[in-house]
């Protein structure tokens, strides 16, 4: 399965020697702080009005990147404009159109490992079971969670997607995560449903995602009804009507849809009404301590009632205690996932002869 954009077309990590041009538009202390930091570290630089010209004599740009990150706030990094001139390749007119924010430059300068990871497809999927609240031995699904492999270390998905967004590769990383999960599910011969996380603003009109997923599912020998597209970061949705149409196309093709983070804000309730997903996940912040917080309990109870009235199956995220599980069981929660039952693992938990998970809390099924 091919990614939608060739990763080789993305500029690789920035290497020296060369000159970094920084333009400071606002009259504030940022330029003074950067100049002071450069002087303290013995960098050669020149001032030309609102522009600083910083020379990097060595091959390694990383020390300068760290200095600028430590000196400037994120908002300042976004406001400052940057152009990188490679030594021996003077700037030309074309370079004037390649101006980027300093924040983007810094992300690109430190992203070589990520681009290598994308090119070599060094990803793996970890699975976390979603189980029945009333019958913990019953498995509804496994949520597929992306991990990156960097030598002997595992890179968390938060880091991967933060870097991907900085490089405008969010859709490509979504694709890689989805294909990796489908292949892993087939490898482990999973018969349960597979929840695949997808960012709403990378779906587009849904046609490319539909076609590529259909191909991947058929190649892997899975069934369409096993796949559940879980819309994450619901607070970041830019075009609800387009998303609604895209999800309708996925459902028409035989896939299922889940909405993440119900209870994280009023917007999620509006989305529940507009999108009418097959599954809805209660936000982990709401679930945490729901058994001993009357305010959370009242909200969670109403959300469960609303979903039940709409015929939407509920999944409580982040269950970490017996009290939270028992509260969900007594208030009609359908399914749950969390560390109380199982941590994400590269190999899905197997069933014992009793029909319970090999988990720390297998006594739940007793």
CSV table of C-alpha atoms in Angstrom, one decimal:
chain,number,residue,atom,x,y,z
A,1,UNK,CA,0.0,0.0,0.0
A,2,UNK,CA,1.4,3.4,-1.1
A,3,UNK,CA,1.2,6.6,0.9
A,4,UNK,CA,-0.7,9.5,-0.7
A,5,UNK,CA,2.5,11.7,-0.9
A,6,UNK,CA,6.0,10.4,-1.6
A,7,UNK,CA,8.0,11.0,1.5
A,8,UNK,CA,11.1,11.6,-0.6
A,9,UNK,CA,9.5,14.8,-1.8
A,10,UNK,CA,9.7,16.2,1.7
A,11,UNK,CA,12.8,18.2,2.6
A,12,UNK,CA,15.0,16.1,4.8
A,13,UNK,CA,16.7,17.3,8.0
A,14,UNK,CA,18.7,20.6,7.7
A,15,UNK,CA,22.4,20.2,7.7
A,16,UNK,CA,25.2,22.8,7.8
A,17,UNK,CA,27.3,24.7,7.1
A,18,UNK,CA,25.0,27.5,6.1
A,19,UNK,CA,23.3,30.7,7.2
A,20,UNK,CA,19.9,31.1,8.9
A,21,UNK,CA,18.0,34.4,8.2
A,22,UNK,CA,15.5,35.3,10.8
A,23,UNK,CA,13.1,38.2,10.4
A,24,UNK,CA,11.5,39.7,13.5
A,25,UNK,CA,8.3,41.6,12.7
A,26,UNK,CA,7.2,42.8,16.1
A,27,UNK,CA,9.2,45.1,18.2
A,28,UNK,CA,9.6,43.0,21.3
A,29,UNK,CA,12.3,41.4,23.4
A,30,UNK,CA,12.6,38.3,21.2
A,31,UNK,CA,15.4,39.6,18.9
A,32,UNK,CA,17.3,40.9,21.9
A,33,UNK,CA,17.0,37.6,23.7
A,34,UNK,CA,18.1,35.6,20.7
A,35,UNK,CA,21.1,37.9,20.1
A,36,UNK,CA,22.2,37.6,23.7
A,37,UNK,CA,21.9,33.8,23.6
A,38,UNK,CA,24.0,33.7,20.4
A,39,UNK,CA,26.7,35.9,21.9
A,40,UNK,CA,26.8,33.7,25.0
A,41,UNK,CA,27.4,30.6,22.8
A,42,UNK,CA,29.9,32.4,20.5
A,43,UNK,CA,27.9,32.2,17.4
A,44,UNK,CA,28.8,34.6,14.5
A,45,UNK,CA,25.8,36.7,13.5
A,46,UNK,CA,25.0,40.0,11.9
A,47,UNK,CA,22.1,42.4,12.4
A,48,UNK,CA,20.4,44.0,9.4
A,49,UNK,CA,17.3,46.0,10.6
A,50,UNK,CA,14.7,43.4,11.7
A,51,UNK,CA,16.8,40.5,10.3
A,52,UNK,CA,19.4,38.4,12.1
A,53,UNK,CA,21.9,36.5,9.9
A,54,UNK,CA,23.3,33.5,11.9
A,55,UNK,CA,26.2,31.6,10.5
A,56,UNK,CA,26.6,27.9,11.2
A,57,UNK,CA,30.1,26.7,10.4
A,58,UNK,CA,29.7,23.0,11.4
A,59,UNK,CA,27.7,20.1,9.8
A,60,UNK,CA,25.5,19.8,12.9
A,61,UNK,CA,22.7,22.3,13.2
A,62,UNK,CA,21.2,20.7,16.3
A,63,UNK,CA,22.9,23.0,18.9
A,64,UNK,CA,21.5,26.1,17.2
A,65,UNK,CA,18.0,24.5,17.0
A,66,UNK,CA,18.1,23.7,20.7
A,67,UNK,CA,19.3,27.3,21.5
A,68,UNK,CA,16.4,28.8,19.6
A,69,UNK,CA,13.8,26.5,21.1
A,70,UNK,CA,15.0,27.3,24.6
A,71,UNK,CA,15.1,31.0,24.0
A,72,UNK,CA,11.8,31.6,22.2
A,73,UNK,CA,8.2,30.9,23.1
A,74,UNK,CA,6.1,28.8,20.7
A,75,UNK,CA,4.1,31.9,19.7
A,76,UNK,CA,7.3,33.8,18.9
A,77,UNK,CA,8.6,30.8,16.9
A,78,UNK,CA,5.4,31.0,14.7
A,79,UNK,CA,5.7,34.8,14.2
A,80,UNK,CA,9.4,34.8,13.2
A,81,UNK,CA,10.1,34.1,9.5
A,82,UNK,CA,13.1,31.9,8.5
A,83,UNK,CA,15.1,31.1,5.4
A,84,UNK,CA,18.0,28.6,5.3
A,85,UNK,CA,20.9,29.3,2.9
A,86,UNK,CA,23.2,26.3,2.3
A,87,UNK,CA,26.9,27.3,2.1
A,88,UNK,CA,28.0,27.5,-1.5
A,89,UNK,CA,24.4,27.8,-2.7
A,90,UNK,CA,23.5,31.5,-2.6
A,91,UNK,CA,19.9,32.5,-2.3
A,92,UNK,CA,18.0,33.1,-5.5
A,93,UNK,CA,14.6,34.6,-6.3
A,94,UNK,CA,13.0,31.2,-5.9
A,95,UNK,CA,14.1,31.1,-2.2
A,96,UNK,CA,12.1,34.2,-1.5
A,97,UNK,CA,9.0,32.1,-1.9
A,98,UNK,CA,10.2,29.4,0.4
A,99,UNK,CA,10.0,31.5,3.6
A,100,UNK,CA,8.7,29.5,6.5
A,101,UNK,CA,8.0,30.1,10.1
A,102,UNK,CA,10.8,29.5,12.5
A,103,UNK,CA,8.7,26.9,14.2
A,104,UNK,CA,8.3,25.0,11.0
A,105,UNK,CA,12.1,25.3,10.4
A,106,UNK,CA,12.9,24.0,13.8
A,107,UNK,CA,10.5,21.0,13.3
A,108,UNK,CA,12.1,20.3,9.9
A,109,UNK,CA,15.6,20.5,11.3
A,110,UNK,CA,14.8,17.9,13.9
A,111,UNK,CA,12.6,15.6,11.8
A,112,UNK,CA,15.2,13.5,10.0
A,113,UNK,CA,14.5,10.5,12.2
A,114,UNK,CA,10.8,10.8,11.5
A,115,UNK,CA,11.3,11.0,7.7
A,116,UNK,CA,13.6,8.0,7.9
A,117,UNK,CA,10.9,6.2,9.9
A,118,UNK,CA,8.2,7.0,7.3
A,119,UNK,CA,10.4,6.0,4.4
A,120,UNK,CA,11.3,2.7,6.1
A,121,UNK,CA,7.9,2.1,7.5
A,122,UNK,CA,9.3,1.5,11.0
A,123,UNK,CA,5.9,1.4,12.8
A,124,UNK,CA,4.1,-1.2,14.9
A,125,UNK,CA,0.7,-1.5,16.3
A,126,UNK,CA,-0.2,-2.1,20.0
A,127,UNK,CA,-3.6,-3.4,20.8
A,128,UNK,CA,-5.8,-2.6,23.8
A,129,UNK,CA,-9.0,-4.7,24.4
A,130,UNK,CA,-12.4,-3.1,24.7
A,131,UNK,CA,-14.5,-5.4,26.9
A,132,UNK,CA,-18.1,-5.8,28.0
A,133,UNK,CA,-18.8,-3.9,31.3
A,134,UNK,CA,-21.3,-6.6,32.4
A,135,UNK,CA,-19.3,-9.6,31.1
A,136,UNK,CA,-15.5,-8.8,31.2
A,137,UNK,CA,-14.8,-12.1,29.4
A,138,UNK,CA,-16.5,-10.8,26.3
A,139,UNK,CA,-14.4,-8.8,23.9
A,140,UNK,CA,-16.0,-6.3,21.6
A,141,UNK,CA,-12.9,-5.0,19.9
A,142,UNK,CA,-9.3,-4.0,20.1
A,143,UNK,CA,-8.2,-0.4,19.7
A,144,UNK,CA,-5.2,-0.2,17.4
A,145,UNK,CA,-2.6,2.2,18.7
A,146,UNK,CA,0.4,3.4,16.7
A,147,UNK,CA,4.0,3.2,17.9
A,148,UNK,CA,7.2,4.2,16.1
A,149,UNK,CA,10.4,2.2,16.4
A,150,UNK,CA,13.6,4.2,16.7
A,151,UNK,CA,16.5,1.8,17.2
A,152,UNK,CA,15.7,0.1,20.6
A,153,UNK,CA,13.2,2.7,21.7
A,154,UNK,CA,9.4,3.1,21.2
A,155,UNK,CA,8.2,6.5,20.1
A,156,UNK,CA,4.8,7.5,21.5
A,157,UNK,CA,2.0,8.4,19.0
A,158,UNK,CA,1.7,12.0,20.5
A,159,UNK,CA,5.3,12.7,19.4
A,160,UNK,CA,4.8,11.1,16.0
A,161,UNK,CA,1.7,13.1,15.2
A,162,UNK,CA,3.1,16.4,16.6
A,163,UNK,CA,6.1,16.1,14.2
A,164,UNK,CA,3.8,15.0,11.3
A,165,UNK,CA,1.6,18.1,11.7
A,166,UNK,CA,4.7,20.3,11.7
A,167,UNK,CA,5.7,18.7,8.3
A,168,UNK,CA,2.2,18.7,6.9
A,169,UNK,CA,2.3,14.9,6.9
A,170,UNK,CA,-0.7,14.2,9.1
A,171,UNK,CA,-2.6,12.4,6.4
A,172,UNK,CA,0.4,10.3,5.4
A,173,UNK,CA,0.9,9.2,9.1
A,174,UNK,CA,-2.8,8.4,9.4
A,175,UNK,CA,-2.4,6.2,6.3
A,176,UNK,CA,0.7,4.5,7.7
A,177,UNK,CA,-1.0,3.8,11.0
A,178,UNK,CA,-4.2,2.4,9.4
A,179,UNK,CA,-2.3,0.1,7.0
A,180,UNK,CA,0.0,-1.1,9.9
A,181,UNK,CA,-3.0,-1.9,12.1
A,182,UNK,CA,-4.8,-3.8,9.4
A,183,UNK,CA,-1.7,-5.9,8.6
A,184,UNK,CA,-1.1,-6.6,12.4
A,185,UNK,CA,-4.7,-7.6,13.0
A,186,UNK,CA,-4.5,-10.1,10.1
A,187,UNK,CA,-1.2,-11.4,11.4
A,188,UNK,CA,-2.7,-12.1,14.8
A,189,UNK,CA,-5.9,-13.5,13.2
A,190,UNK,CA,-8.1,-11.2,15.1
A,191,UNK,CA,-11.8,-11.9,14.7
A,192,UNK,CA,-13.0,-9.0,16.8
A,193,UNK,CA,-13.6,-5.4,15.6
A,194,UNK,CA,-10.6,-3.2,15.2
A,195,UNK,CA,-10.9,0.5,16.2
A,196,UNK,CA,-8.7,2.6,13.9
A,197,UNK,CA,-7.9,6.2,15.0
A,198,UNK,CA,-8.3,8.8,12.4
A,199,UNK,CA,-8.0,12.6,12.6
A,200,UNK,CA,-11.1,14.3,11.2
A,201,UNK,CA,-9.2,16.9,9.2
A,202,UNK,CA,-7.2,14.3,7.3
A,203,UNK,CA,-10.3,12.4,6.1
A,204,UNK,CA,-11.2,15.0,3.4
A,205,UNK,CA,-14.2,13.8,1.4
A,206,UNK,CA,-13.4,10.2,2.5
A,207,UNK,CA,-13.0,8.7,-1.0
A,208,UNK,CA,-9.3,8.2,-0.9
A,209,UNK,CA,-9.5,6.7,2.6
A,210,UNK,CA,-12.4,4.4,1.5
A,211,UNK,CA,-10.6,3.0,-1.5
A,212,UNK,CA,-7.3,2.5,0.2
A,213,UNK,CA,-8.9,0.9,3.2
A,214,UNK,CA,-11.0,-1.4,1.1
A,215,UNK,CA,-7.9,-2.6,-0.7
A,216,UNK,CA,-5.9,-3.1,2.5
A,217,UNK,CA,-8.8,-5.0,4.2
A,218,UNK,CA,-9.3,-7.3,1.2
A,219,UNK,CA,-5.5,-7.9,0.9
A,220,UNK,CA,-5.4,-8.8,4.6
A,221,UNK,CA,-8.4,-11.1,4.5
A,222,UNK,CA,-10.4,-9.1,7.1
A,223,UNK,CA,-14.1,-8.3,6.9
A,224,UNK,CA,-15.3,-4.7,6.4
A,225,UNK,CA,-17.6,-4.9,9.4
A,226,UNK,CA,-14.6,-5.6,11.6
A,227,UNK,CA,-13.2,-2.1,10.9
A,228,UNK,CA,-14.4,0.9,13.1
A,229,UNK,CA,-13.1,4.3,12.2
A,230,UNK,CA,-12.7,6.2,15.5
A,231,UNK,CA,-12.8,10.0,14.9
A,232,UNK,CA,-10.3,11.5,17.4
A,233,UNK,CA,-9.6,15.2,18.2
A,234,UNK,CA,-13.3,16.0,17.7
A,235,UNK,CA,-12.7,19.5,18.9
A,236,UNK,CA,-10.5,20.2,15.8
A,237,UNK,CA,-13.2,19.5,13.2
A,238,UNK,CA,-13.2,22.2,10.6
A,239,UNK,CA,-16.0,21.1,8.2
A,240,UNK,CA,-18.7,19.1,9.9
A,241,UNK,CA,-21.0,18.7,6.8
A,242,UNK,CA,-18.0,17.3,4.8
A,243,UNK,CA,-17.1,14.9,7.7
A,244,UNK,CA,-20.7,13.7,8.0
A,245,UNK,CA,-20.8,12.9,4.2
A,246,UNK,CA,-17.4,11.2,4.4
A,247,UNK,CA,-18.4,9.0,7.3
A,248,UNK,CA,-21.7,8.2,5.6
A,249,UNK,CA,-19.7,6.9,2.7
A,250,UNK,CA,-17.6,4.7,4.9
A,251,UNK,CA,-20.7,3.2,6.6
A,252,UNK,CA,-22.4,2.6,3.3
A,253,UNK,CA,-19.4,0.5,2.3
A,254,UNK,CA,-19.8,-1.7,5.4
A,255,UNK,CA,-17.4,0.0,7.9
A,256,UNK,CA,-18.5,1.3,11.3
A,257,UNK,CA,-17.8,4.7,12.9
A,258,UNK,CA,-17.0,5.8,16.5
A,259,UNK,CA,-16.8,9.3,18.0
A,260,UNK,CA,-14.1,9.9,20.6
A,261,UNK,CA,-14.1,12.1,23.7
A,262,UNK,CA,-17.8,12.5,24.5
A,263,UNK,CA,-18.1,14.7,27.5
A,264,UNK,CA,-15.0,16.8,26.7
A,265,UNK,CA,-17.2,19.7,25.8
A,266,UNK,CA,-20.5,20.9,24.5
A,267,UNK,CA,-19.3,20.6,20.9
A,268,UNK,CA,-19.0,16.8,21.3
A,269,UNK,CA,-22.7,16.6,22.1
A,270,UNK,CA,-23.5,18.6,19.0
A,271,UNK,CA,-21.4,16.1,17.0
A,272,UNK,CA,-23.2,13.2,18.5
A,273,UNK,CA,-26.5,14.5,17.2
A,274,UNK,CA,-25.1,15.5,13.8
A,275,UNK,CA,-22.9,12.4,13.1
A,276,UNK,CA,-25.0,9.7,14.8
A,277,UNK,CA,-22.0,7.3,15.1
A,278,UNK,CA,-22.3,3.5,15.8
A,279,UNK,CA,-20.1,3.9,18.9
A,280,UNK,CA,-19.3,6.8,21.2
A,281,UNK,CA,-16.4,6.9,23.7
A,282,UNK,CA,-16.8,8.7,27.1
A,283,UNK,CA,-13.8,11.0,27.6
A,284,UNK,CA,-11.2,9.6,30.0
A,285,UNK,CA,-11.2,12.8,32.1
A,286,UNK,CA,-14.9,12.3,32.8
A,287,UNK,CA,-14.5,8.6,33.6
A,288,UNK,CA,-11.6,9.2,36.0
A,289,UNK,CA,-13.0,9.1,39.6
A,290,UNK,CA,-16.6,9.0,38.3
A,291,UNK,CA,-17.5,6.7,41.2
A,292,UNK,CA,-16.5,9.3,43.9
A,293,UNK,CA,-17.3,12.6,42.1
A,294,UNK,CA,-21.0,13.5,42.1
A,295,UNK,CA,-20.6,16.1,39.4
A,296,UNK,CA,-18.9,13.8,37.0
A,297,UNK,CA,-21.3,11.0,37.8
A,298,UNK,CA,-24.3,13.2,37.0
A,299,UNK,CA,-22.8,14.2,33.6
A,300,UNK,CA,-21.8,10.7,32.7
A,301,UNK,CA,-25.2,9.3,33.6
A,302,UNK,CA,-26.9,11.7,31.4
A,303,UNK,CA,-24.5,11.0,28.5
A,304,UNK,CA,-25.1,7.3,28.9
A,305,UNK,CA,-28.9,7.8,28.8
A,306,UNK,CA,-28.6,10.0,25.7
A,307,UNK,CA,-26.5,7.5,23.8
A,308,UNK,CA,-28.9,4.7,24.8
A,309,UNK,CA,-31.9,6.7,23.6
A,310,UNK,CA,-30.2,7.2,20.3
A,311,UNK,CA,-29.2,3.6,19.9
A,312,UNK,CA,-25.5,4.3,20.1
A,313,UNK,CA,-23.2,1.8,21.9
A,314,UNK,CA,-21.0,3.4,24.6
A,315,UNK,CA,-17.4,2.7,25.4
A,316,UNK,CA,-15.8,4.2,28.6
A,317,UNK,CA,-12.1,5.1,28.1
A,318,UNK,CA,-9.4,5.2,30.8
A,319,UNK,CA,-11.0,2.9,33.3
A,320,UNK,CA,-8.3,2.4,36.0
A,321,UNK,CA,-10.0,1.3,39.1
A,322,UNK,CA,-12.6,-1.3,40.3
A,323,UNK,CA,-14.8,1.5,41.6
A,324,UNK,CA,-15.0,3.1,38.1
A,325,UNK,CA,-15.8,-0.2,36.5
A,326,UNK,CA,-18.5,-1.0,39.1
A,327,UNK,CA,-20.1,2.4,38.6
A,328,UNK,CA,-20.3,1.8,34.8
A,329,UNK,CA,-21.8,-1.6,35.4
A,330,UNK,CA,-24.5,-0.2,37.7
A,331,UNK,CA,-25.3,2.7,35.4
A,332,UNK,CA,-25.7,0.8,32.1
A,333,UNK,CA,-22.3,1.4,30.4
A,334,UNK,CA,-21.9,-1.0,27.5
A,335,UNK,CA,-18.2,-1.4,27.0
A,336,UNK,CA,-14.9,-0.2,28.6
A,337,UNK,CA,-11.2,-0.1,28.1
A,338,UNK,CA,-8.3,1.0,30.3
A,339,UNK,CA,-5.3,-0.1,32.4
A,340,UNK,CA,-7.6,-1.8,34.9
A,341,UNK,CA,-8.2,-4.4,32.3
A,342,UNK,CA,-5.1,-4.4,30.1
A,343,UNK,CA,-2.3,-2.1,28.9
A,344,UNK,CA,-1.8,-1.8,25.2
A,345,UNK,CA,0.5,-4.6,23.9
A,346,UNK,CA,2.0,-5.6,20.6
A,347,UNK,CA,0.4,-9.0,21.0
A,348,UNK,CA,-3.3,-8.9,21.9
A,349,UNK,CA,-4.1,-10.6,25.2
A,350,UNK,CA,-5.2,-14.3,24.9
A,351,UNK,CA,-8.1,-16.1,26.6
A,352,UNK,CA,-7.5,-18.5,29.4
A,353,UNK,CA,-9.5,-21.8,29.8
A,354,UNK,CA,-11.9,-19.9,32.1
A,355,UNK,CA,-12.7,-17.4,29.3
A,356,UNK,CA,-11.0,-14.5,31.1
A,357,UNK,CA,-8.0,-12.4,30.0
A,358,UNK,CA,-4.5,-13.2,31.2
A,359,UNK,CA,-4.6,-9.8,32.9
A,360,UNK,CA,-3.7,-8.5,36.3
A,361,UNK,CA,-7.4,-8.2,37.1
A,362,UNK,CA,-8.6,-11.5,35.7
A,363,UNK,CA,-10.7,-11.9,38.9
A,364,UNK,CA,-13.2,-9.6,37.3
A,365,UNK,CA,-14.6,-12.6,35.4
A,366,UNK,CA,-14.9,-14.7,38.5
